[in-house]
Amino acid sequence: MSQVIDKKLSEAIDKLNDKQKKELLVFVGHFLEERDQEYDKWKDKSFVAEMENRYDYYKNGGKMVTAAEASKRIKNLIEKGRK
């Protein structure tokens, strides 16, 4: 699979002008920087707060739903929004 992707990327890059190639390098650079920085979710205050909220919800009797039920609820909300 990666050979196919590499070939498509190479073909796409060949079609770019110099300005577009420079912009692409900046864009790709962001991915490389993110990859090099290890993300510790437990140091992320918003992540920790969300996990604590979910824990409290279930600890206090909150119920889980199946993926099918969640999908059904979402579809119902979308239908209501269309009306």
XYZ file of C-alpha atoms in Angstrom:
83
model
C 0.000 0.000 0.000
C 2.727 2.477 0.888
C 4.355 1.998 -2.531
C 1.101 3.074 -4.179
C 0.858 6.107 -1.904
C 4.519 6.987 -2.479
C 3.997 6.828 -6.234
C 0.887 9.019 -6.085
C 2.657 11.545 -3.861
C 5.643 11.635 -6.192
C 3.398 12.182 -9.218
C 1.500 14.940 -7.436
C 4.692 16.710 -6.335
C 6.045 16.609 -9.885
C 3.016 18.641 -11.001
C 3.568 21.444 -8.460
C 5.362 24.700 -9.145
C 8.143 25.923 -6.824
C 5.805 28.096 -4.734
C 3.405 25.201 -4.200
C 6.287 22.894 -3.265
C 7.482 25.368 -0.606
C 3.957 25.570 0.828
C 3.736 21.784 0.849
C 7.028 21.554 2.747
C 5.681 23.884 5.434
C 2.485 21.819 5.683
C 4.337 18.509 5.871
C 6.739 19.989 8.407
C 3.875 20.367 10.862
C 3.185 16.629 10.681
C 6.832 15.835 11.287
C 6.994 18.168 14.293
C 3.870 16.592 15.787
C 5.290 13.122 15.271
C 8.530 14.060 17.007
C 6.739 15.482 20.036
C 5.324 12.867 22.348
C 1.808 13.761 23.430
C 0.997 12.942 27.043
C -2.789 13.045 27.295
C -2.642 12.948 31.085
C -0.930 16.351 31.106
C -3.704 17.811 28.934
C -6.089 19.548 31.352
C -9.062 19.395 28.987
C -8.588 15.654 28.409
C -8.293 14.956 32.138
C -11.370 17.084 32.863
C -13.374 15.180 30.231
C -12.300 11.814 31.664
C -13.244 12.961 35.172
C -16.660 14.118 33.924
C -17.278 10.772 32.248
C -16.140 8.863 35.330
C -18.444 10.894 37.567
C -21.356 10.391 35.152
C -21.053 6.587 35.207
C -20.215 6.480 38.915
C -23.477 8.320 39.620
C -25.655 5.951 37.609
C -25.145 7.172 34.045
C -25.893 4.587 31.393
C -23.844 3.584 28.390
C -25.453 3.053 25.001
C -24.459 0.723 22.199
C -22.983 2.042 18.963
C -26.238 1.112 17.235
C -28.284 3.127 19.738
C -25.949 6.114 19.422
C -26.243 5.937 15.626
C -30.038 5.757 15.881
C -30.138 8.801 18.170
C -27.883 10.785 15.848
C -30.034 9.926 12.839
C -33.137 11.039 14.743
C -31.481 14.352 15.627
C -30.495 14.909 12.002
C -34.033 14.172 10.835
C -35.459 16.594 13.400
C -32.990 19.230 12.216
C -34.134 18.838 8.619
C -37.788 19.451 9.555
